[in-house]
Short mmCIF file of C-alpha atoms in Angstrom, two decimals:
data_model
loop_
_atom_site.label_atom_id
_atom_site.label_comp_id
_atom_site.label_asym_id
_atom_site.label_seq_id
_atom_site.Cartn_x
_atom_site.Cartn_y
_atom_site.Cartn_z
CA UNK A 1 -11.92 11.77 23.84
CA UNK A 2 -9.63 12.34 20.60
CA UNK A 3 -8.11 9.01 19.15
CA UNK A 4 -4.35 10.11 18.57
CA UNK A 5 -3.84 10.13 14.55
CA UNK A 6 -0.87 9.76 12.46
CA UNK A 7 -0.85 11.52 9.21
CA UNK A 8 2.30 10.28 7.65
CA UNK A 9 4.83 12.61 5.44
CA UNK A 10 2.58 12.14 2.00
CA UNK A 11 -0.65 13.30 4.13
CA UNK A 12 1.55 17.11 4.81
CA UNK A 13 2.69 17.14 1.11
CA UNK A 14 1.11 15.53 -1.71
CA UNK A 15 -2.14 14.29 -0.22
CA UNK A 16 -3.15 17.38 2.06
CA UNK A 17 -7.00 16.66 0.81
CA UNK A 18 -6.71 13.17 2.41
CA UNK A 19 -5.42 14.76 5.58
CA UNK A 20 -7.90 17.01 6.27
CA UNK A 21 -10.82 15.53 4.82
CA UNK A 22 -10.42 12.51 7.09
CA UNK A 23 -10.19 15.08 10.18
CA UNK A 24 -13.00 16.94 9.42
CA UNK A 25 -15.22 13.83 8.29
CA UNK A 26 -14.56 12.05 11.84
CA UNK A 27 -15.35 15.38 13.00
CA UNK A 28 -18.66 15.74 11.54
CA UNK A 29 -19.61 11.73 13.20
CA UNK A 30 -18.07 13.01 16.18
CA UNK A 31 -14.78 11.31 16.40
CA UNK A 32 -11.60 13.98 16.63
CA UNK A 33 -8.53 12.79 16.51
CA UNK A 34 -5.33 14.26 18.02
CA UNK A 35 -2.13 14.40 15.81
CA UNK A 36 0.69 12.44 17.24
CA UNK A 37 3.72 14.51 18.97
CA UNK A 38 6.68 15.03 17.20
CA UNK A 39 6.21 12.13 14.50
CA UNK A 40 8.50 10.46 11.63
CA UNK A 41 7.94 8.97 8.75
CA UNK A 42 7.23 5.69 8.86
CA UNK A 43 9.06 3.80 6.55
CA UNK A 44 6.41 3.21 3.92
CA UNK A 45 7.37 -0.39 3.23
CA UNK A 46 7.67 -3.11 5.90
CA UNK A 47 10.73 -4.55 4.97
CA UNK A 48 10.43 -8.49 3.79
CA UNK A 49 14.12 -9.41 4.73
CA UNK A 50 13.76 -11.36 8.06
CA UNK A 51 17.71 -9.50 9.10
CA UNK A 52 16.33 -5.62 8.57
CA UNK A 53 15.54 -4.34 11.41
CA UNK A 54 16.37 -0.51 10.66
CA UNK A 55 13.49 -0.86 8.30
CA UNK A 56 11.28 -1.33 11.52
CA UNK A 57 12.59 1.02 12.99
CA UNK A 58 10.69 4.03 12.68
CA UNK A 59 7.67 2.29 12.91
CA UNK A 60 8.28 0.99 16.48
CA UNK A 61 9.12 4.39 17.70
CA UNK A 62 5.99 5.51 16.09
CA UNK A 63 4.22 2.84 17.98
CA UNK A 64 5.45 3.07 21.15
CA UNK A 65 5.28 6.82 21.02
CA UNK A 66 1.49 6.07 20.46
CA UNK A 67 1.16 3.54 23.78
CA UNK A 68 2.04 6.42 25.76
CA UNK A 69 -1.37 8.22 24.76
CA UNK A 70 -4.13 7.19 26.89
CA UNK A 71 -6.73 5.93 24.25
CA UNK A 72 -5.08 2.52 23.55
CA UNK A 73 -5.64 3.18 19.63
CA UNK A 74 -3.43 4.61 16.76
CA UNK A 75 -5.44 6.05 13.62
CA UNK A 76 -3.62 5.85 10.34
CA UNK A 77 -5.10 6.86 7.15
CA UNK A 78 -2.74 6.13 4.46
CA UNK A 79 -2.40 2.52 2.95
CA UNK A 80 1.35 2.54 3.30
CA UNK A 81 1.44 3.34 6.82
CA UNK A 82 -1.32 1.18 7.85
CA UNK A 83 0.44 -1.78 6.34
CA UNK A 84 4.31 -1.20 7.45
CA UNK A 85 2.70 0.16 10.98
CA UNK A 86 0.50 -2.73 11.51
CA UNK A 87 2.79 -5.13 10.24
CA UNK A 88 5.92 -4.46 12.88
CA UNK A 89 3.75 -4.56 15.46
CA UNK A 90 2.65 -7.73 14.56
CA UNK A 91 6.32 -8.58 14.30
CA UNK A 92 6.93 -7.12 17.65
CA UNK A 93 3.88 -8.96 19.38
CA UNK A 94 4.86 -12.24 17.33
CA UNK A 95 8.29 -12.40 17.09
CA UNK A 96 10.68 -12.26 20.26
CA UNK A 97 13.71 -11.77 18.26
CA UNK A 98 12.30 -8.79 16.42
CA UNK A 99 10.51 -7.61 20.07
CA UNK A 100 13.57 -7.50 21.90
CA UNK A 101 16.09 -6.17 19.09
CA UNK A 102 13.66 -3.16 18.47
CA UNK A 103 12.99 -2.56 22.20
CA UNK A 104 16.54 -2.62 22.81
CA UNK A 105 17.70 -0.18 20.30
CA UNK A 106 14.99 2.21 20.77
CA UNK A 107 15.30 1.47 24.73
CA UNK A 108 11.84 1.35 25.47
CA UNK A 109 9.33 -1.72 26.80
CA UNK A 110 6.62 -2.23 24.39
CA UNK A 111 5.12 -5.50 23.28
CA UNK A 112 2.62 -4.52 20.15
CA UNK A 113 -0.08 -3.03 22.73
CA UNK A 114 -0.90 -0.03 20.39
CA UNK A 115 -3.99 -1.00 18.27
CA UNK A 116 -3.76 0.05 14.91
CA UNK A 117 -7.02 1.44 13.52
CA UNK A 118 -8.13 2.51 9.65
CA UNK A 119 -10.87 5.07 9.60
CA UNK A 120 -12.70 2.87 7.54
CA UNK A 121 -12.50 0.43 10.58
CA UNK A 122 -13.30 3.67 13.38
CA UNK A 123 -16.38 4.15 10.54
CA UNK A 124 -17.64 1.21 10.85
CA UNK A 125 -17.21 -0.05 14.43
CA UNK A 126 -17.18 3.46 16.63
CA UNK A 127 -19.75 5.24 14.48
CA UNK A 128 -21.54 2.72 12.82
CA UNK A 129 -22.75 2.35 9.13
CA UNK A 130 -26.48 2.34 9.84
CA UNK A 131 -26.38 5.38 12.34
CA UNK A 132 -24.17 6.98 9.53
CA UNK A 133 -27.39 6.12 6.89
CA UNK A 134 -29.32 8.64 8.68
CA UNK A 135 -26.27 11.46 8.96
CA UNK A 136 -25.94 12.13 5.15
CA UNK A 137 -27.50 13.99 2.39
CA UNK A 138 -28.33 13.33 -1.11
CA UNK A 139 -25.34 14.53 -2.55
CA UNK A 140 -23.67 11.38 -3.61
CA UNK A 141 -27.06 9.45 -3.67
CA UNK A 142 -26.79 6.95 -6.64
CA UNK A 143 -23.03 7.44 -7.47
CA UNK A 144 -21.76 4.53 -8.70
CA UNK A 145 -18.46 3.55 -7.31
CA UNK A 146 -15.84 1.51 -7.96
CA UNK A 147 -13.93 0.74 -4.47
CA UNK A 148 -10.03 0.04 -4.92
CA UNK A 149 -8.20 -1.23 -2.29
CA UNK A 150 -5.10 -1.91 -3.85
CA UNK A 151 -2.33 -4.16 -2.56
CA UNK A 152 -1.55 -2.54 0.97
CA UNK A 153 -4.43 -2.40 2.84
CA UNK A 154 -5.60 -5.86 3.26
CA UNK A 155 -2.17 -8.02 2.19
CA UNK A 156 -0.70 -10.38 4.20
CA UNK A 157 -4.18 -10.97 5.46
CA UNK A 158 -3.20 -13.18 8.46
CA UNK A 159 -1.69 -9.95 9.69
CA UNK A 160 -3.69 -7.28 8.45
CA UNK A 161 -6.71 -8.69 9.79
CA UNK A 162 -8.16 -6.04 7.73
CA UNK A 163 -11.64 -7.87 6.91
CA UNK A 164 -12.08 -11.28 5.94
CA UNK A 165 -10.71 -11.45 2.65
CA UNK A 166 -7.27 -10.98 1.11
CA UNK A 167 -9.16 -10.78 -2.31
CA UNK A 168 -12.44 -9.83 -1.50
CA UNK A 169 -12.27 -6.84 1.22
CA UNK A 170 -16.25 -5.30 1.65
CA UNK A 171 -15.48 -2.90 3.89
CA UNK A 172 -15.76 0.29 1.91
CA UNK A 173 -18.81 -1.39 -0.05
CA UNK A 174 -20.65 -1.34 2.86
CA UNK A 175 -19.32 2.40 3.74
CA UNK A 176 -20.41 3.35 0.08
CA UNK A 177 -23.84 1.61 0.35
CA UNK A 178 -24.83 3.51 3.82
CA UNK A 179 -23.73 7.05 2.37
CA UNK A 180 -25.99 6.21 -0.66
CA UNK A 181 -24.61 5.61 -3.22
CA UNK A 182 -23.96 2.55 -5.52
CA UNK A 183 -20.80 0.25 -5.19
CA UNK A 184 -20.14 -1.75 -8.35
CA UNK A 185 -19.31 -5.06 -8.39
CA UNK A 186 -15.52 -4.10 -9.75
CA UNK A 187 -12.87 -7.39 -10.13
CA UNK A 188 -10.32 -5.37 -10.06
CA UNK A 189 -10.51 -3.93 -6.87
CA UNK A 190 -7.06 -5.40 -5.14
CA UNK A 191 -5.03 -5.52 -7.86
CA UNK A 192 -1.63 -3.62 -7.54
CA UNK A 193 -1.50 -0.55 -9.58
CA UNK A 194 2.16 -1.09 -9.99
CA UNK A 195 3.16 1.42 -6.79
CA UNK A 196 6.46 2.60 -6.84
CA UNK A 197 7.60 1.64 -10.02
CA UNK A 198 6.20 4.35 -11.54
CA UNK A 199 9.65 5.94 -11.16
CA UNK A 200 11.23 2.81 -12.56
CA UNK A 201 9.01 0.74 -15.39
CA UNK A 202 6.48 3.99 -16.17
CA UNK A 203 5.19 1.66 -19.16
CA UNK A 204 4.41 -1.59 -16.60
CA UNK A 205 2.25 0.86 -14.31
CA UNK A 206 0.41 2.28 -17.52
CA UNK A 207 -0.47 -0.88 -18.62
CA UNK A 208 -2.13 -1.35 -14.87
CA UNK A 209 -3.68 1.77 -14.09
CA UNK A 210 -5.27 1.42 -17.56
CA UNK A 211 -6.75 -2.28 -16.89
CA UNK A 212 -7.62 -1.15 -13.61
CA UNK A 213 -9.31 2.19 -15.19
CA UNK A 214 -10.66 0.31 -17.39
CA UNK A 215 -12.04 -1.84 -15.19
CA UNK A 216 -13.81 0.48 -13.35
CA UNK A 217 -15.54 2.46 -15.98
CA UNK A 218 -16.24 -1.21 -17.56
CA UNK A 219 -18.21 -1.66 -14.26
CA UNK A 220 -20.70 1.26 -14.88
CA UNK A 221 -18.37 3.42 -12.03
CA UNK A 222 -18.65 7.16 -12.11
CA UNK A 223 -15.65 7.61 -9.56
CA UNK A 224 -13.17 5.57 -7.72
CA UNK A 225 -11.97 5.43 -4.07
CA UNK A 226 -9.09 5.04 -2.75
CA UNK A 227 -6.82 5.42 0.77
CA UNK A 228 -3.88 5.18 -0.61
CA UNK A 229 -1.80 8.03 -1.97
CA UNK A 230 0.19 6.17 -4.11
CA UNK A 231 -2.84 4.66 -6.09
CA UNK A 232 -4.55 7.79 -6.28
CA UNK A 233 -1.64 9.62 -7.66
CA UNK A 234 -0.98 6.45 -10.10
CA UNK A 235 -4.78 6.67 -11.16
CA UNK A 236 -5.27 9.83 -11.68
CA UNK A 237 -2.10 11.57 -12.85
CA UNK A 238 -1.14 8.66 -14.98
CA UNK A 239 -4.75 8.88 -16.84
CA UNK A 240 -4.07 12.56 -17.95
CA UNK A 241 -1.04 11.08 -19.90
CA UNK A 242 -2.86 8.48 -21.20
CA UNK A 243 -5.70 11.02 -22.37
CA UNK A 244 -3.21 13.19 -24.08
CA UNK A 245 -2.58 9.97 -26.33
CA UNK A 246 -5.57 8.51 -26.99
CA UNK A 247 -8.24 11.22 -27.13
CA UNK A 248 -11.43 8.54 -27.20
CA UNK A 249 -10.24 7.34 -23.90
CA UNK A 250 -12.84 8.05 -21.00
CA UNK A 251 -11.52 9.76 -17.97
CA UNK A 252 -12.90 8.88 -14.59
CA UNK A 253 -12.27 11.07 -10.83
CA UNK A 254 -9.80 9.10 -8.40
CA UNK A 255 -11.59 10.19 -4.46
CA UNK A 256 -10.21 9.66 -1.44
CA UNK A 257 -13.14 7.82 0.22
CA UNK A 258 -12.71 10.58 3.04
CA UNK A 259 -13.40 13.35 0.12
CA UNK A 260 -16.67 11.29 -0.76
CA UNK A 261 -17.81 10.60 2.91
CA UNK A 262 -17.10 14.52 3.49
CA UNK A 263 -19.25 15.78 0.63
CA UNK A 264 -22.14 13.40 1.55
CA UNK A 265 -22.01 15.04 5.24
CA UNK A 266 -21.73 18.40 4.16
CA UNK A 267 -17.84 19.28 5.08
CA UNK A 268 -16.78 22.63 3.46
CA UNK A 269 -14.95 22.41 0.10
CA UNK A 270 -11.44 24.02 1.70
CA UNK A 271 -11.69 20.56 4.10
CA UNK A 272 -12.65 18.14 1.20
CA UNK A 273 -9.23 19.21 -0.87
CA UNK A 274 -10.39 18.63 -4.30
CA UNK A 275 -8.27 21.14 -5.97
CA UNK A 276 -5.16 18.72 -5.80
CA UNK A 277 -6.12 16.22 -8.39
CA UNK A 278 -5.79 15.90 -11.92
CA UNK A 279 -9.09 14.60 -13.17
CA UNK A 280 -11.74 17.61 -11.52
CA UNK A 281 -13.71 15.15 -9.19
CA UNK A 282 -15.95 18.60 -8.30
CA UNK A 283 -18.93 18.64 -10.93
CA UNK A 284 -19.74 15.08 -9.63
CA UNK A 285 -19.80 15.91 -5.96
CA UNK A 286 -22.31 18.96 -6.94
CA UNK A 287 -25.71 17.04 -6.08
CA UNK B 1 27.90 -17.56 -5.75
CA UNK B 2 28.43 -21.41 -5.46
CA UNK B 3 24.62 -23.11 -5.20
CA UNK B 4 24.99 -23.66 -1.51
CA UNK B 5 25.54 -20.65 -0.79
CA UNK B 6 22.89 -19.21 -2.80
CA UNK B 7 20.40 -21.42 -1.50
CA UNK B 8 21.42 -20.85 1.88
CA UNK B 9 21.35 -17.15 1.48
CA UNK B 10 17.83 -17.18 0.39
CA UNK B 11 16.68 -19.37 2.81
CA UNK B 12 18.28 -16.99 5.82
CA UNK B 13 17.27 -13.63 4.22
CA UNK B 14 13.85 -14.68 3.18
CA UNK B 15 13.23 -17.77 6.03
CA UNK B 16 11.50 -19.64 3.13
CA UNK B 17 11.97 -22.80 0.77
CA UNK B 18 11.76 -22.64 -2.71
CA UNK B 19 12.24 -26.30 -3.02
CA UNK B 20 8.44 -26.77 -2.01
CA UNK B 21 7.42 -24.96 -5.46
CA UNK B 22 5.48 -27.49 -7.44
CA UNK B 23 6.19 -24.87 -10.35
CA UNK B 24 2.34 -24.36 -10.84
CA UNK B 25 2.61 -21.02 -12.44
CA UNK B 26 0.16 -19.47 -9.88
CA UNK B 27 2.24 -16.62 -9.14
CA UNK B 28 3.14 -15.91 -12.47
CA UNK B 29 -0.47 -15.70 -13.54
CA UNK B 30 -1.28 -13.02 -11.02
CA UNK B 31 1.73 -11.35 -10.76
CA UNK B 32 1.92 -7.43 -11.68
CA UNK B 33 5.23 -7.18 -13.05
CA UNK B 34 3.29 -9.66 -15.57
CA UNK B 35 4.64 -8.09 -19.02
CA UNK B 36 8.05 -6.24 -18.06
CA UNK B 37 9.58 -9.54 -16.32
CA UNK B 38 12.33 -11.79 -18.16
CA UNK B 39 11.67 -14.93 -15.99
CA UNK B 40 7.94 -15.11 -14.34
CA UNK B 41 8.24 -15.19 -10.78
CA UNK B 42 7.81 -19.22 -11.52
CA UNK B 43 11.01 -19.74 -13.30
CA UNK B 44 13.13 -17.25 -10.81
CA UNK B 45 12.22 -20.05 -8.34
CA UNK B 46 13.58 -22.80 -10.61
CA UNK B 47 16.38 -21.47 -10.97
CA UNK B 48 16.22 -21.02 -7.70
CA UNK B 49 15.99 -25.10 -6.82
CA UNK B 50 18.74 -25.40 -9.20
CA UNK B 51 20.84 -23.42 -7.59
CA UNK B 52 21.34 -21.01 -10.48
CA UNK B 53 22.96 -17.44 -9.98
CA UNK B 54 21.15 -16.35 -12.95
CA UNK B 55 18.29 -15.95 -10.09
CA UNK B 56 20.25 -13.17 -8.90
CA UNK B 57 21.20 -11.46 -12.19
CA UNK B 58 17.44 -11.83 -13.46
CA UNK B 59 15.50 -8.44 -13.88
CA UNK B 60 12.42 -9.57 -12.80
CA UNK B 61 13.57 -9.51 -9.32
CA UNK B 62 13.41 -5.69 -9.83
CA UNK B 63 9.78 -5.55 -11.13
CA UNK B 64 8.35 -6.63 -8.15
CA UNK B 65 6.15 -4.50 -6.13
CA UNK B 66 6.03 -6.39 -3.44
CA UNK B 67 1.49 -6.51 -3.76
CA UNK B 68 1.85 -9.93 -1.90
CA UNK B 69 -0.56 -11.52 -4.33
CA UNK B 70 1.42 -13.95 -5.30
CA UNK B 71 2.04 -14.96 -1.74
CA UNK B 72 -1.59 -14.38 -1.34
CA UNK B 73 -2.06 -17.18 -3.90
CA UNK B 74 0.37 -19.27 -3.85
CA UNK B 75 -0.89 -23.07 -2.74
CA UNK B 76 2.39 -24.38 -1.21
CA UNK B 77 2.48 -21.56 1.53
CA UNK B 78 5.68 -19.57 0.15
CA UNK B 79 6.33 -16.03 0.78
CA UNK B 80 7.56 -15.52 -2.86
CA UNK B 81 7.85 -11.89 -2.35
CA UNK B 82 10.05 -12.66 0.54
CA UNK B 83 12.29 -14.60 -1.96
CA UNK B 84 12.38 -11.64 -4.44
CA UNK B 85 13.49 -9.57 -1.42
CA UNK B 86 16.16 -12.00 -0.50
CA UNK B 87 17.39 -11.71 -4.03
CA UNK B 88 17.09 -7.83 -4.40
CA UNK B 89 19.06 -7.61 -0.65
CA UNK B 90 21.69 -9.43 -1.69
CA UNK B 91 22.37 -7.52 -4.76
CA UNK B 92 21.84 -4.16 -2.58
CA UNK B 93 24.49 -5.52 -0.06
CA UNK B 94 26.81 -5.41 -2.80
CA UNK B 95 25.72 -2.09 -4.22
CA UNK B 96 23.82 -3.45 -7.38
CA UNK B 97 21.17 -0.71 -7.37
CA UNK B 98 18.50 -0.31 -10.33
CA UNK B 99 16.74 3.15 -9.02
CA UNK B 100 19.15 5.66 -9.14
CA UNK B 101 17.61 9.48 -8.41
CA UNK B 102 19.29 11.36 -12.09
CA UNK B 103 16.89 8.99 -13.67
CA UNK B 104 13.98 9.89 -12.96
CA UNK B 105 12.02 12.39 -15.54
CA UNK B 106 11.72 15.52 -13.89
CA UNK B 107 8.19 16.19 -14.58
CA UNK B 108 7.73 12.90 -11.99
CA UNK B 109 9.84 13.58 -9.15
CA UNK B 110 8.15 16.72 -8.68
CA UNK B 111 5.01 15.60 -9.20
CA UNK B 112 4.87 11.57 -7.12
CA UNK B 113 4.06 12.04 -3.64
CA UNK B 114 6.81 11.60 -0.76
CA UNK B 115 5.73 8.00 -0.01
CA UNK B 116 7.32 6.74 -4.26
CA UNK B 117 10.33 8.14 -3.06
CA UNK B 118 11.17 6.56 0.17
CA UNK B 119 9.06 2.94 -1.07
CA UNK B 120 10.83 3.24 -4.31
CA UNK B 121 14.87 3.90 -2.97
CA UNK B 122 14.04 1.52 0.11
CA UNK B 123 13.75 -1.60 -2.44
CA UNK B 124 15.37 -0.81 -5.37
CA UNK B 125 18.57 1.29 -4.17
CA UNK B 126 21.38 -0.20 -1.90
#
């Protein structure tokens, strides 16, 4: 049975390989996923002002639109929506106030039933990281990569609930380790890259996406992954500029972890969308 | 803004206490705006506890990007990003907005994907 999915407006735009190389990697486990009818955007940032409720808005609906399915389960791929999406229904399962306001408006019963899922999470607990040891081929067999998490996925961590950590998320270390290849121990792994300011203080988010660059390549990393649109674009658009000014420095591909999975289980290029990005991943996913 | 009123406007918006900062500096030290800020998140909550409406006129407020580590960190339990927001809402409210679309180069706005834009003008336009 198909887990219903919600892409999210940067997945139909910007990030298209993100989109379809998580599809067609569940696929290839044997996990399809059904897009959501008739969805919004979500809101991309849960809004921190106890009084905004519009900014939850969107999410609910999204939710609740998702508790009508029959699976139980809402897959979201993209950092931002996983946080603001998981984060108002905490609100809505935690918070009466917010429950009733949002129910109210939108004029609809729902009390947080949906469970939000990553695909790192469906990876790890529906297909399993040792049955996926024996699904993949040598193409990204010693790879060293550095996982980034960033700020979204795993922050507030009592209601993420992510992994264990705040700080210290393993997750896609262990994914990485069963598709063979080589996690490196990489410190700088949920630091912000300095998100949406890039449209604000460009120099602040230069300075980060070069420590965190830095970082990376300091760490012995061939490639970094990522779920997040935002950091990928930050990462790997951002670097080009920074090449263009300082010809020693040492580029490095920004994945999608989907893109990575996908090549190590054989998904067609067209699915693995590595035309989009700005630093040519493709010579490393050759094997 | 007379200092009741600010403190009582931060403490509605944001549901949180800056009197319990010890001023340790914690959230300073891992903060990303680290570099760009004119008071580190530490002194925007002193002059927060002092009732000071240079809190509200302070830049740094804007450099946030709301990564939570700070709350992550911070050993008295306060949601300092919640206290930025409180600040950054209350300038909004009045139509004090720092991200304003002309502004941005062109070669970025056609390039950042959708999720910049609607992140970006949700915090930092009114």
């Amino acid at each position: 049975m198909a887990i219903p999915y919600f892409p999210g407006c940067t997945l139909k735009t910007k990030a298209t390989g993100l989109d379809s190389s998580t599809r067609a990697t569940l696929a290839a486990l044997g996990v399809e996923l059904a897009e959501l009818p008739d969805w919004t955007c979500c809101g991309t940032v849960f809004p921190l002002a106890q009084d905004n409720y519009m900014g939850m808005v969107a999410a609910a609906r999204i939710l609740i639109n998702a508790s009508k399915e029959d699976d139980g389960r809402l897959v979201t791929v993209c950092s931002f929506c996983y946080n603001v999406l998981k984060r108002v229904n905490y609100a809505i399962k935690n918070n009466e106030e917010t429950r009733t306001k949002l129910t109210q408006y939108l004029e609809e019963e729902y009390a947080g039933e949906t469970k939000l899922v990553h695909p790192l999470e469906v990876l790890r607990d529906d297909v399993g990281f040792e049955a996926l040891q024996g699904k993949v081929n040598d193409k990204v067999k010693g790879l060293k990569v550095a996982c980034y998490y960033g700020c979204m996925l795993s922050r507030p961590a009592s209601e993420m609930q992510f992994d264990d950590e705040p700080e210290n998320p393993t997750i896609m270390e262990d994914l990485v380790g069963a598709m063979g290849a080589e996690p490196v121990d990489f410190k700088y792994k949920t630091k912000c890259c300095g998100s949406y300011q890039v449209m604000k203080t460009y120099d602040l988010v230069v300075k980060r996406v070069r420590e965190i660059l830095e970082g990376a390549t300091a760490s012995g990393a061939q490639a970094i992954i990522t779920s997040c649109p935002l950091c990928q674009f930050n990462l790997d658009w951002i670097q080009e500029k920074i090449a263009e000014e300082d010809s020693s420095f040492a580029k490095i591909p920004v994945l999608y972890f989907t893109q990575l999975l996908g090549a190590a289980l054989d998904v067609p290029a067209e699915e693995l969308g590595l035309d989009k990005h700005y630093v040519d991943p493709k010579a490393l996913l050759k094997g | 803004m007379a200092m009741d009123d600010l403190t009582s406007k931060i403490r509605d918006i944001s549901e949180q206490n800056p009197n319990l900062c010890m001023q340790c500096g914690t959230c300073s030290a891992s903060c990303t705006g680290i570099g760009a800020m004119e008071q580190l998140p530490r002194q925007v909550m002193r002059l927060l506890q002092l009732g000071k409406d240079k809190a509200l006129e302070s830049s740094s407020i804007w450099m946030c990007t709301t990564c939570l580590t700070c709350t992550a960190r911070c050993p008295r339990g306060i949601d300092i990003a919640r206290v930025m927001e409180a600040l950054r809402v209350i300038n909004l409210r009045q139509g004090n907005e720092v991200l304003v679309l002309e502004d941005i180069p062109l070669e970025l706005l056609t390039e950042v994907p959708q999720m910049a834009l609607t992140s970006g003008f949700r915090k930092l336009s009114a």
